[in-house]
Coordinates of C-alpha atoms in Angstrom, one line a residue:
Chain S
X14 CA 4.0 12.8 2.5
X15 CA 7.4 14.7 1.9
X16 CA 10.2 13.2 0.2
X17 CA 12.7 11.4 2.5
X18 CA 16.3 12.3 2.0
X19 CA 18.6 9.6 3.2
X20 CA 22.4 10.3 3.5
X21 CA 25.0 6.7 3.9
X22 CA 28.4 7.3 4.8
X23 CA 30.8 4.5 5.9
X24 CA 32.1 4.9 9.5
X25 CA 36.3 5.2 10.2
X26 CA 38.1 3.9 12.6
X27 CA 36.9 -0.2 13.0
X28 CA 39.8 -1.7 12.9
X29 CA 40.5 -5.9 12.0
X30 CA 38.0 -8.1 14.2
X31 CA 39.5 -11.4 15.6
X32 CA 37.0 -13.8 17.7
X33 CA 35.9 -13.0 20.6
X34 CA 35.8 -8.7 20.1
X35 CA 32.3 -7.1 21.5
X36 CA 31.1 -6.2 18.1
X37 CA 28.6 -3.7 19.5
X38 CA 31.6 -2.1 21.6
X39 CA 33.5 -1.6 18.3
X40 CA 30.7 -0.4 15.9
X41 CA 29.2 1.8 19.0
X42 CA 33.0 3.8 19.9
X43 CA 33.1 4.4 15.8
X44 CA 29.8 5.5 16.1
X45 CA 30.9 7.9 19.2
X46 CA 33.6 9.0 17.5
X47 CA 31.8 10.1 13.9
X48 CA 31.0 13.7 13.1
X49 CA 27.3 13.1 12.5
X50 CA 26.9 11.5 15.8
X51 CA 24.0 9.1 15.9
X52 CA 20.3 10.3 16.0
X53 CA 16.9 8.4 15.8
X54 CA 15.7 6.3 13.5
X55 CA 19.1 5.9 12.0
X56 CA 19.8 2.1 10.2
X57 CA 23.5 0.7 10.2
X58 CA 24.5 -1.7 7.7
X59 CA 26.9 -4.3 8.7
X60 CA 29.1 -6.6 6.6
X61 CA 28.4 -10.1 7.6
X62 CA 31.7 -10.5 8.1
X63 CA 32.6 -9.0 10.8
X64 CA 30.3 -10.2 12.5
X65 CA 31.6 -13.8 11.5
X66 CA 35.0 -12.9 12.7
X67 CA 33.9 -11.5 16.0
X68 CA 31.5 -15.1 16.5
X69 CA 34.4 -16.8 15.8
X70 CA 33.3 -18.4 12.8
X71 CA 36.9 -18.6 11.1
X72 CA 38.4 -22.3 9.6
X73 CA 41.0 -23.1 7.5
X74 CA 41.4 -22.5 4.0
X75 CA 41.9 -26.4 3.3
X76 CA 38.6 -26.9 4.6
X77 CA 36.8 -24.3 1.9
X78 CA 35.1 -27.6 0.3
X79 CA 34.2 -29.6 3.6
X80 CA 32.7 -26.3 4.8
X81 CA 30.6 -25.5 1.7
X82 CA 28.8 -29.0 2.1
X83 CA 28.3 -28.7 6.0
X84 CA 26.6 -25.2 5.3
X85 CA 24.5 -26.5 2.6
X86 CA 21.1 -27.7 3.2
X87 CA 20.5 -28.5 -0.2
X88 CA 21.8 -28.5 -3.8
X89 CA 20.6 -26.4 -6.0
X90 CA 22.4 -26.9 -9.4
X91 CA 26.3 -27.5 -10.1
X92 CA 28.2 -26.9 -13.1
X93 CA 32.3 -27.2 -12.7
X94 CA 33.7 -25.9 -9.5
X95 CA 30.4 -23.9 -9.0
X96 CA 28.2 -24.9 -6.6
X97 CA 24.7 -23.2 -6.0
X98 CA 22.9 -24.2 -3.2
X99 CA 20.6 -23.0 -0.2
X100 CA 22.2 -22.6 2.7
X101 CA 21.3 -23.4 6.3
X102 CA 19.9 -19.8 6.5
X103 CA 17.7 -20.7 3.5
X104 CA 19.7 -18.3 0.7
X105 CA 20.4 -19.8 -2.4
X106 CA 23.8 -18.5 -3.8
X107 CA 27.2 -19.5 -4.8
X108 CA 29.2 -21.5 -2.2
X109 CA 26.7 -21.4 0.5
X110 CA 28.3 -17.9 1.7
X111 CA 31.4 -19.3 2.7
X112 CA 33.6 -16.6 1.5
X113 CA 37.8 -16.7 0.9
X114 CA 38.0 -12.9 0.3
X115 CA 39.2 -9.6 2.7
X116 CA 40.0 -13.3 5.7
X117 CA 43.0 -13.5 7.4
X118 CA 45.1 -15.7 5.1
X119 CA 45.0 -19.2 4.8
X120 CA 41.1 -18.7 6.3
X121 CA 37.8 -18.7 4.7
X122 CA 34.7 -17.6 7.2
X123 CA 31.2 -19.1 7.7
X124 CA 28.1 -17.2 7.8
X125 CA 27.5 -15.9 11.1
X126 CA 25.2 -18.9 12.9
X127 CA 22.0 -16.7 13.0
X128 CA 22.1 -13.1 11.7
X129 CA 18.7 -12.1 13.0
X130 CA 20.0 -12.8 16.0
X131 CA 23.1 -11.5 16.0
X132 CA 21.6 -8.2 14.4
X133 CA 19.5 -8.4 17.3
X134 CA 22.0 -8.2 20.2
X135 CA 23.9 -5.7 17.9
X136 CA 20.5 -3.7 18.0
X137 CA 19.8 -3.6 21.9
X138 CA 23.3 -3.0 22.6
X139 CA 23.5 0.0 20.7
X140 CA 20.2 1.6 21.3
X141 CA 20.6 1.0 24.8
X142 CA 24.1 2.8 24.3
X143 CA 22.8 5.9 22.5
X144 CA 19.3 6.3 23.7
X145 CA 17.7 6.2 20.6
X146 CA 16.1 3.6 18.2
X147 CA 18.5 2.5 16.1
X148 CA 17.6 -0.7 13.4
X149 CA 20.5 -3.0 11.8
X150 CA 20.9 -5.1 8.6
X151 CA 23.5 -8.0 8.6
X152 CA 24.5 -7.7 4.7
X153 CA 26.3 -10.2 2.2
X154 CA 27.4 -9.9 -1.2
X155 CA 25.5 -12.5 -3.5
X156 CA 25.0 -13.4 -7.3
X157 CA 21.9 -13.2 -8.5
X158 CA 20.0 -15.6 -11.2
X159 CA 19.5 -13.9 -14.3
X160 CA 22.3 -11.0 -13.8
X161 CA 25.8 -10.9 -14.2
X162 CA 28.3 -9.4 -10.9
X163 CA 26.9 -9.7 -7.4
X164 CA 24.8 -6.7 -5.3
X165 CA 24.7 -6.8 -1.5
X166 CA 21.3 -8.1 0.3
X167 CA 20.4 -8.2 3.4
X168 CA 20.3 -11.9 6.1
X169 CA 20.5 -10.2 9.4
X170 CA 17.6 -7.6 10.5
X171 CA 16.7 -6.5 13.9
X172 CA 14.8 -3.1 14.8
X173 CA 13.5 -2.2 11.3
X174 CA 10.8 -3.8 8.9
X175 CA 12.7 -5.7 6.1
X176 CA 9.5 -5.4 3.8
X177 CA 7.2 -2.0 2.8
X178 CA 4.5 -3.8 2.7
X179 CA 2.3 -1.4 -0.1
X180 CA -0.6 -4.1 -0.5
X181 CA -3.5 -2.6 0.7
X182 CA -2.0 0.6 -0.4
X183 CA -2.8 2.6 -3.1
X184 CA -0.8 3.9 -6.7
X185 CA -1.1 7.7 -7.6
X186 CA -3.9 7.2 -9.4
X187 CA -5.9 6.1 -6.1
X188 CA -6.0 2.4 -7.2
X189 CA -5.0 -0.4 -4.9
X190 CA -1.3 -1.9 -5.3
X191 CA -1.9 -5.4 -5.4
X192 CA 1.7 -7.1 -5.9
X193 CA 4.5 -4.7 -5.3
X194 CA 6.3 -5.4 -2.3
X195 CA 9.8 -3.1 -2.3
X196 CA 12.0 -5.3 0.2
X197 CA 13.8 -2.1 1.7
X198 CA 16.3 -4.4 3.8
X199 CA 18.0 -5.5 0.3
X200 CA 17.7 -1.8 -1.3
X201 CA 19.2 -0.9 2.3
X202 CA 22.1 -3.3 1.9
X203 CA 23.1 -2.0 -1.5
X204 CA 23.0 1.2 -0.7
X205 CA 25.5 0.6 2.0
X206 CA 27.6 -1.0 -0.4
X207 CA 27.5 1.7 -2.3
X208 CA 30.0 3.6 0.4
X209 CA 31.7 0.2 2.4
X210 CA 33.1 -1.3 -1.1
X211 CA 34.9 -4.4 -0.9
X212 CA 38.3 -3.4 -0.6
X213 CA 38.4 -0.2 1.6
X214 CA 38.0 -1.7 5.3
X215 CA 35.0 -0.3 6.1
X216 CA 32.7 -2.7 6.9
X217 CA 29.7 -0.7 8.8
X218 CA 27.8 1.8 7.1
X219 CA 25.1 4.6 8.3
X220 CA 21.9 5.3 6.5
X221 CA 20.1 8.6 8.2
X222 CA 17.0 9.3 6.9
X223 CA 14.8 5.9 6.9
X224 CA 13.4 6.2 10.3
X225 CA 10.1 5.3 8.9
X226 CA 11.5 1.6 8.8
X227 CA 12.8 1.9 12.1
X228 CA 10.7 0.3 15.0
X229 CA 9.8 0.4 18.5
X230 CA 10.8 -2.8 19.4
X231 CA 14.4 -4.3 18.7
X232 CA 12.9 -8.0 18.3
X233 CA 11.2 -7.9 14.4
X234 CA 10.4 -10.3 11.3
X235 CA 14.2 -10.2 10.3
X236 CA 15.8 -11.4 7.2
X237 CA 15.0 -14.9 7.5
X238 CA 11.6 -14.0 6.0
X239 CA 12.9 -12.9 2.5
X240 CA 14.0 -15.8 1.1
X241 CA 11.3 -17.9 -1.0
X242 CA 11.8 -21.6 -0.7
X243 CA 10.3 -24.7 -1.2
X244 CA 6.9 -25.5 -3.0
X245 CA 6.9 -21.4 -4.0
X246 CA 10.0 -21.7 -5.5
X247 CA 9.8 -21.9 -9.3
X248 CA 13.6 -22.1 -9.4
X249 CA 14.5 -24.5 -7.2
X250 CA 16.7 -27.0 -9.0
X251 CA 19.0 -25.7 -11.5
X252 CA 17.6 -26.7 -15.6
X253 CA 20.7 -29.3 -16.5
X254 CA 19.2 -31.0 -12.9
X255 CA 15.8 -30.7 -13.4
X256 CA 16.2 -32.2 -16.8
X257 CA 18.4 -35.1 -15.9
X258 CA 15.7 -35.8 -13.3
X259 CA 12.8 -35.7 -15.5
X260 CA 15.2 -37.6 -17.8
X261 CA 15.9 -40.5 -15.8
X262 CA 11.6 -40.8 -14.3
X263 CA 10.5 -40.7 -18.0
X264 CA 12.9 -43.5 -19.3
X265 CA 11.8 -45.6 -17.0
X266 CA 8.1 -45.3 -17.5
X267 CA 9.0 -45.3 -20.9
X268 CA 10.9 -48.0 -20.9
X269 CA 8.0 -50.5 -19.1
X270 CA 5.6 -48.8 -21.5
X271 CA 8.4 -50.6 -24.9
X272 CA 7.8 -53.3 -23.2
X273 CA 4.7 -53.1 -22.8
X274 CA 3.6 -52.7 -26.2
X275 CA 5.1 -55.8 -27.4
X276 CA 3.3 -57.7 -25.7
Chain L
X24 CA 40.8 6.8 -0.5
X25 CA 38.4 8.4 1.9
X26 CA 35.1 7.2 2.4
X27 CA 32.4 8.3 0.0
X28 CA 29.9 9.7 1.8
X29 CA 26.5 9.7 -0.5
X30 CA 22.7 11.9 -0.7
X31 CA 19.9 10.3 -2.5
X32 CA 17.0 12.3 -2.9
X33 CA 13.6 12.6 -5.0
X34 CA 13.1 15.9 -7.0
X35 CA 9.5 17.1 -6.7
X36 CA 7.9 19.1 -9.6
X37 CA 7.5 16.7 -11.9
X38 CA 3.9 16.4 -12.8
X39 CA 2.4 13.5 -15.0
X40 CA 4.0 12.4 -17.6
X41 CA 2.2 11.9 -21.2
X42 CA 2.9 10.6 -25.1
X43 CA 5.9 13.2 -26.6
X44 CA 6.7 15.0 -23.7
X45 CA 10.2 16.1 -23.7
X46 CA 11.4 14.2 -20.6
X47 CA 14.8 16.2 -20.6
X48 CA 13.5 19.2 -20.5
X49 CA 10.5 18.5 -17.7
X50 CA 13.6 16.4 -16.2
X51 CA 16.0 19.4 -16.2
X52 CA 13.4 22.0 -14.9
X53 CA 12.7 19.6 -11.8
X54 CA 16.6 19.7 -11.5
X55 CA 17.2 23.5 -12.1
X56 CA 14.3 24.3 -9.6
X57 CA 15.7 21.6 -7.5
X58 CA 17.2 23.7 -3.5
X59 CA 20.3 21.3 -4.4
X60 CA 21.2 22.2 -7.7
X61 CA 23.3 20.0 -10.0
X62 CA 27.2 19.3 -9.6
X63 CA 29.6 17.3 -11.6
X64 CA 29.0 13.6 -11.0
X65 CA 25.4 13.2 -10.0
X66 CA 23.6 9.9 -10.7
X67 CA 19.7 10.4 -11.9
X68 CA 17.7 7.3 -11.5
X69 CA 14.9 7.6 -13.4
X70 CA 11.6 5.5 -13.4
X71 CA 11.1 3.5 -16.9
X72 CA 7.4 4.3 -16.0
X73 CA 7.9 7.9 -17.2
X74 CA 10.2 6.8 -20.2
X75 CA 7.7 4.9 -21.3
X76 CA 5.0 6.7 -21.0
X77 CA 6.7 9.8 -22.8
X78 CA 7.9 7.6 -25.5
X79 CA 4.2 6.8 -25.7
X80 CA 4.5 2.7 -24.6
X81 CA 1.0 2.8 -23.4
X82 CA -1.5 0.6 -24.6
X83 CA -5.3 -0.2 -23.3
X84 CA -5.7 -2.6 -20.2
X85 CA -7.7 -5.6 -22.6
X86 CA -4.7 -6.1 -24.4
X87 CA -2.7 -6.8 -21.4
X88 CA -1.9 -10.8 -22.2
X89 CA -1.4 -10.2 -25.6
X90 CA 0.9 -7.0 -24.9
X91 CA 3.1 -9.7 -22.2
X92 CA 3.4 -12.1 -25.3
X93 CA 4.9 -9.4 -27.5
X94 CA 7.5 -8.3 -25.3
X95 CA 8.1 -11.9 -24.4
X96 CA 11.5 -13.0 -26.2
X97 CA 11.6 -16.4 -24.5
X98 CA 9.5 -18.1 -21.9
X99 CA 11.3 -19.5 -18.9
X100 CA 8.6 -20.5 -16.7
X101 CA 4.7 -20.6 -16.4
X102 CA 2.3 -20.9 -12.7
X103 CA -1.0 -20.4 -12.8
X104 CA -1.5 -16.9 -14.2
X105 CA 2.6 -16.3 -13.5
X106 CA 4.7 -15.8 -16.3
X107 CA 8.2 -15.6 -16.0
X108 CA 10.2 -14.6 -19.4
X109 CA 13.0 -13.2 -21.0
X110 CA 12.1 -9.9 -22.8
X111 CA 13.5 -8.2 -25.3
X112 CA 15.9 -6.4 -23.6
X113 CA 17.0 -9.6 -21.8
X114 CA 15.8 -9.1 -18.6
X115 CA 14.1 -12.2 -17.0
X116 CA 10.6 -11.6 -14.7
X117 CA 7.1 -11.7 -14.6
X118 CA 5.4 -10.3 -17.0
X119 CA 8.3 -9.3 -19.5
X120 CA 7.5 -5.8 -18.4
X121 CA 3.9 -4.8 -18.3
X122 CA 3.3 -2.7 -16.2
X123 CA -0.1 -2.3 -14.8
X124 CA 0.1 -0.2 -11.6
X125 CA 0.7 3.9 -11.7
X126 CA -1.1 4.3 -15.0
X127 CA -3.5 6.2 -16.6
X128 CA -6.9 4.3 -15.7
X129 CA -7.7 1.4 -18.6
X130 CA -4.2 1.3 -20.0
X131 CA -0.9 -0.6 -19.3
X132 CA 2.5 0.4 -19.9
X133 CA 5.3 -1.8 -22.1
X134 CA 9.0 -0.6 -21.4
X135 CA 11.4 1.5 -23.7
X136 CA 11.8 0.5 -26.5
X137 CA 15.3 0.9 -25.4
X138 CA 16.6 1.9 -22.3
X139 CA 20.0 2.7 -22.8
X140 CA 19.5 4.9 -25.8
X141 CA 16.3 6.7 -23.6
X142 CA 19.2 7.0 -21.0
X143 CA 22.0 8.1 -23.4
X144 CA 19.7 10.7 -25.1
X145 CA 18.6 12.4 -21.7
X146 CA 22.3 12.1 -20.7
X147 CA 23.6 13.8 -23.4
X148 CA 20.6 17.0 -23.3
X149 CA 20.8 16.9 -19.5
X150 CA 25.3 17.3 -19.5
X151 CA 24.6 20.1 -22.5
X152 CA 21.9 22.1 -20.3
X153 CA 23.7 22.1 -17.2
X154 CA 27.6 21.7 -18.2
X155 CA 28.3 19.1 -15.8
X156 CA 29.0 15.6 -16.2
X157 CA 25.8 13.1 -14.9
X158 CA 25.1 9.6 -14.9
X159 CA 21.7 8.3 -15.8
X160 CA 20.1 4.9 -14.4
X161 CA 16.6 3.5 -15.8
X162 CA 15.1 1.7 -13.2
X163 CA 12.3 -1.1 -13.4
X164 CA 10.7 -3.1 -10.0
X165 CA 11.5 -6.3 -10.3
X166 CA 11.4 -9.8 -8.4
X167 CA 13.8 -12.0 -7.8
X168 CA 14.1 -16.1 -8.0
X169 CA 14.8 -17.1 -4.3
X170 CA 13.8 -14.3 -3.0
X171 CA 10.4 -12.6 -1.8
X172 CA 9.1 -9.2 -3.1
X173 CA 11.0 -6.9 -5.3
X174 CA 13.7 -4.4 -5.9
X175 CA 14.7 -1.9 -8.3
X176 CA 17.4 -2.8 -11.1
X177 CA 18.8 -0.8 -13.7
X178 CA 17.8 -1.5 -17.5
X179 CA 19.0 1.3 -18.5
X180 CA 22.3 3.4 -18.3
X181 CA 24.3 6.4 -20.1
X182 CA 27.4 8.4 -19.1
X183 CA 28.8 6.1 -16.2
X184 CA 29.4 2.7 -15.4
X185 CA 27.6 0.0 -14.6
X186 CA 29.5 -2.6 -12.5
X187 CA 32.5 -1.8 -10.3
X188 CA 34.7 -4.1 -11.4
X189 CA 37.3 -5.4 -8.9
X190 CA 38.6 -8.0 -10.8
X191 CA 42.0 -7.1 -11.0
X192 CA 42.1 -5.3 -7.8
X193 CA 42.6 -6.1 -4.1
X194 CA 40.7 -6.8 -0.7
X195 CA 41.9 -5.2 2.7
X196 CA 44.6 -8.1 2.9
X197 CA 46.1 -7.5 -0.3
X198 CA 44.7 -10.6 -2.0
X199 CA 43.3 -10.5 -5.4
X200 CA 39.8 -9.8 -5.9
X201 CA 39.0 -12.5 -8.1
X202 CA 35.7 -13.1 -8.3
X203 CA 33.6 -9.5 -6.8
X204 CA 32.0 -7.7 -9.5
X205 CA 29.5 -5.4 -8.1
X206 CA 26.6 -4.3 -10.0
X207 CA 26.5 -0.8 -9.1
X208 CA 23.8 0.2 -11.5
X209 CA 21.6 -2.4 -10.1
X210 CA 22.4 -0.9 -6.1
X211 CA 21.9 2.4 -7.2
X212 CA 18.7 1.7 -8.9
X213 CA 17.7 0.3 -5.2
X214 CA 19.1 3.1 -3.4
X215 CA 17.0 5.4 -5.8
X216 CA 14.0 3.4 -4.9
X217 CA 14.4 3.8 -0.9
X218 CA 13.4 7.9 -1.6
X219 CA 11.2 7.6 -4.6
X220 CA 8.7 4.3 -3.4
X221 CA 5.9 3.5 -5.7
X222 CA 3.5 5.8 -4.4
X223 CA 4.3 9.2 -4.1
X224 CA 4.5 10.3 -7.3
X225 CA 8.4 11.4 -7.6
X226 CA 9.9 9.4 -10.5
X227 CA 13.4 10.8 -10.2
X228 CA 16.0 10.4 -8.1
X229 CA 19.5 12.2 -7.4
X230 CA 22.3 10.4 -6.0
X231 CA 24.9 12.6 -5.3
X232 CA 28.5 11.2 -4.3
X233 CA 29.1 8.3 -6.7
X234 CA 31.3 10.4 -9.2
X235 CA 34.1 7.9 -9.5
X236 CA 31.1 5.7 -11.7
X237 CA 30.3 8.6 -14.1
X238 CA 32.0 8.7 -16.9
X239 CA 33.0 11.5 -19.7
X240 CA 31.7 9.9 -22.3
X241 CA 28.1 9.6 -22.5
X242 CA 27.6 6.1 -24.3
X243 CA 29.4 3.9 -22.3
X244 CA 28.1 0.2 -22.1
X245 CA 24.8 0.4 -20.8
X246 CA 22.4 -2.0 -19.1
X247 CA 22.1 -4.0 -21.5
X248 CA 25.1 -5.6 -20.5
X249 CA 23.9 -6.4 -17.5
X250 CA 21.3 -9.8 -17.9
X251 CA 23.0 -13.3 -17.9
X252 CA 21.1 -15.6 -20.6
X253 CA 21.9 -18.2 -23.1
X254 CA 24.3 -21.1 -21.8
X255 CA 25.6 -19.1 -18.4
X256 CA 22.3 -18.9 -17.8
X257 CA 22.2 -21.9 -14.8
X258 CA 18.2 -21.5 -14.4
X259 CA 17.2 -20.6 -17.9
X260 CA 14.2 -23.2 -17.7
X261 CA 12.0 -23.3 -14.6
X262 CA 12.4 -26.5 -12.4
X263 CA 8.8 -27.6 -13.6
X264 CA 9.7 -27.1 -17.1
X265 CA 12.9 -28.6 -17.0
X266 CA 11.7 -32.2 -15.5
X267 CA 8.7 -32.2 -18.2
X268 CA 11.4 -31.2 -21.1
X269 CA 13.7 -34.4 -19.4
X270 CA 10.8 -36.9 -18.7
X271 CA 9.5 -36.6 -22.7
X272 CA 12.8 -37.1 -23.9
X273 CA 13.6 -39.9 -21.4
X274 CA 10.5 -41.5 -22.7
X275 CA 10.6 -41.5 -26.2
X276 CA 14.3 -43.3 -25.0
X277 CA 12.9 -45.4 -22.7
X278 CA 9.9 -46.7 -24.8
X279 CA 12.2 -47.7 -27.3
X280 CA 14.7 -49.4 -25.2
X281 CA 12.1 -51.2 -23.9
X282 CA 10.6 -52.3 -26.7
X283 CA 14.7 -53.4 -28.4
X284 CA 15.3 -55.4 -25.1
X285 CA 12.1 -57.7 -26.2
X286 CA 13.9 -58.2 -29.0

């Protein structure tokens, strides 16, 4: 297998999104208009959101706290003003993704509805555009248990795997790799961040070079298979929370068992 | 400021890796042999793998759960034969480390001793061979809570930095970034990751286009800086752990409340 050699540039020219724009019009006539043109197996890396502000997904600032709860499906742990939770789109991060930064002022945005889906129509617009298969990641900026400053990840996928898969595969050494599964739709998403930034207004980015990723068919698995929750989730209360819990089911059975033992 | 526009690429050449080789020099040869050549401001991301095994961390297979014990510096949670710890060097994941896949046949791998000196050392002999200024990223696999599979993080860094920090700094609207801090080690590690994969036998990786994060100093903060623990850490116990910690503590309460209210 030869080395692949990716190249991710930002593209110029996508100017603010208000509700209602054609997202796919936008990202395809910066696409048109970029130097490399577009070519095959090319993946394109866009911010979550503008996508939000083309669905439309835009409140008020006063409602920052009203909108966290209604996008949280469940609390995860709290401590002061933060609040970790999962979100409808099964994520657990900081503020259920409702974000107050690079919104039109006195805004905050929602997550777009459903990512996959809107990378989806994003996807089949553009390939049908261009001619060529093209794959998308939806990406957000999260925090991360265990590590300081945030990286970007990927919730929206459409035309690409989100996983390589090497189980079944082999190591160098011939040996089967049994646990390592790379998931290239995160690595993707922080790679784009590596050229979009936060605060240069350029929300889409182009990684050429990954067409092994890059599928025949537009509808695939999409980012709502990466996150891990429920019963396999080791993590899924925050320690103060789990202790309290555990505090308040062993003083009571405690508490019978004092009684108990004076009689 | 114009977009950066960024290559990431695997260097070929670099044959296995054994006890006291001088990774600079087999590193630099790669490099000087390399079609690309080396400019001011390219980022290697090297695989701790070949740190480790030229700082000879290898150690047989059988004393694989003892090896995990050793490097453990804290345990945070514990499924079946899943053991997620701190290690030494902070970093929380299965394992603390030990690394079993893409080594010599009957032996395991532990990491660096430490990664940021490993980095700052083949920093310093990489800049004085070529006369340029590079960054240097270690890179480990790791999983994530909330998340399925893995990615590639940094855990070790010399002669750039490590986050992006934005605090201070303002989005598209002008607004102060308050709260952004991203972890560009950690996405450069990834985007390392995307050309090197775990199978094909090319531990390093060039990223070329990131020179605003190198640095002319070689030991700058490193990765080490990098891991949340202590009392930050939200999810420093399990959620299993955490309610058995609570219910025995709640108990021993509860037992003697109950027994004081027969009084």
């Amino acid at each position: 297998m030869s080395a692949p050699r990716i190249q991710v540039w930002a593209l110029d020219g996508i100017a603010e999104v208000v509700a209602g724009d054609d997202l796919a019009a936008i990202i395809g006539d910066a696409l048109a208009a970029d130097a490399d043109g577009v070519i095959d197996g090319d993946i394109l890396v866009v911010t979550s959101k503008i996508v939000s502000k083309a669905e439309g997904r835009q409140l008020a600032a006063s409602d920052r706290e009203d909108a966290i709860t209604a996008e949280t499906a469940r609390v995860v742990a709290v401590r002061g003003t933060t609040r970790i939770v999962e979100n409808r789109l099964g994520v657990v991060g900081a503020a259920a993704g409702v974000d107050a930064s690079n919104t039109p002022e006195g805004t905050i945005l929602l997550l777009p509805v459903d990512p996959d889906a809107s990378a989806r129509a994003l996807c089949a617009a553009l390939r049908e555009r261009f001619g060529v298969r093209l794959g998308i990641v939806v990406s957000d900026t999260l925090g991360r248990a265990w590590r300081i400053g945030q990286t970007d990840i990927a919730i929206g996928a459409a035309g690409m795997r989100v996983v390589d898969d090497l189980r079944g595969g082999t190591d160098a050494q011939g040996r089967p790799l049994v646990v390592t599964v790379p998931v290239v739709a995160d690595e993707i998403a922080s790679a784009g961040d590596l050229v979009k930034g936060k605060a240069t207004g350029r929300p889409v980015a182009v990684i050429r070079g990954l067409s092994r990723y890059v599928t025949d068919e537009v509808d695939t698995p999409g980012a709502r298979t990466l996150p891990r929750t429920g019963e396999h989730d080791m993590f899924r209360l925050g320690t103060d929370e789990a202790i309290a819990m555990g505090r308040q089911v062993g003083y009571a059975d405690g508490f019978a068992a004092g009684r108990a033992s004076r009689d």
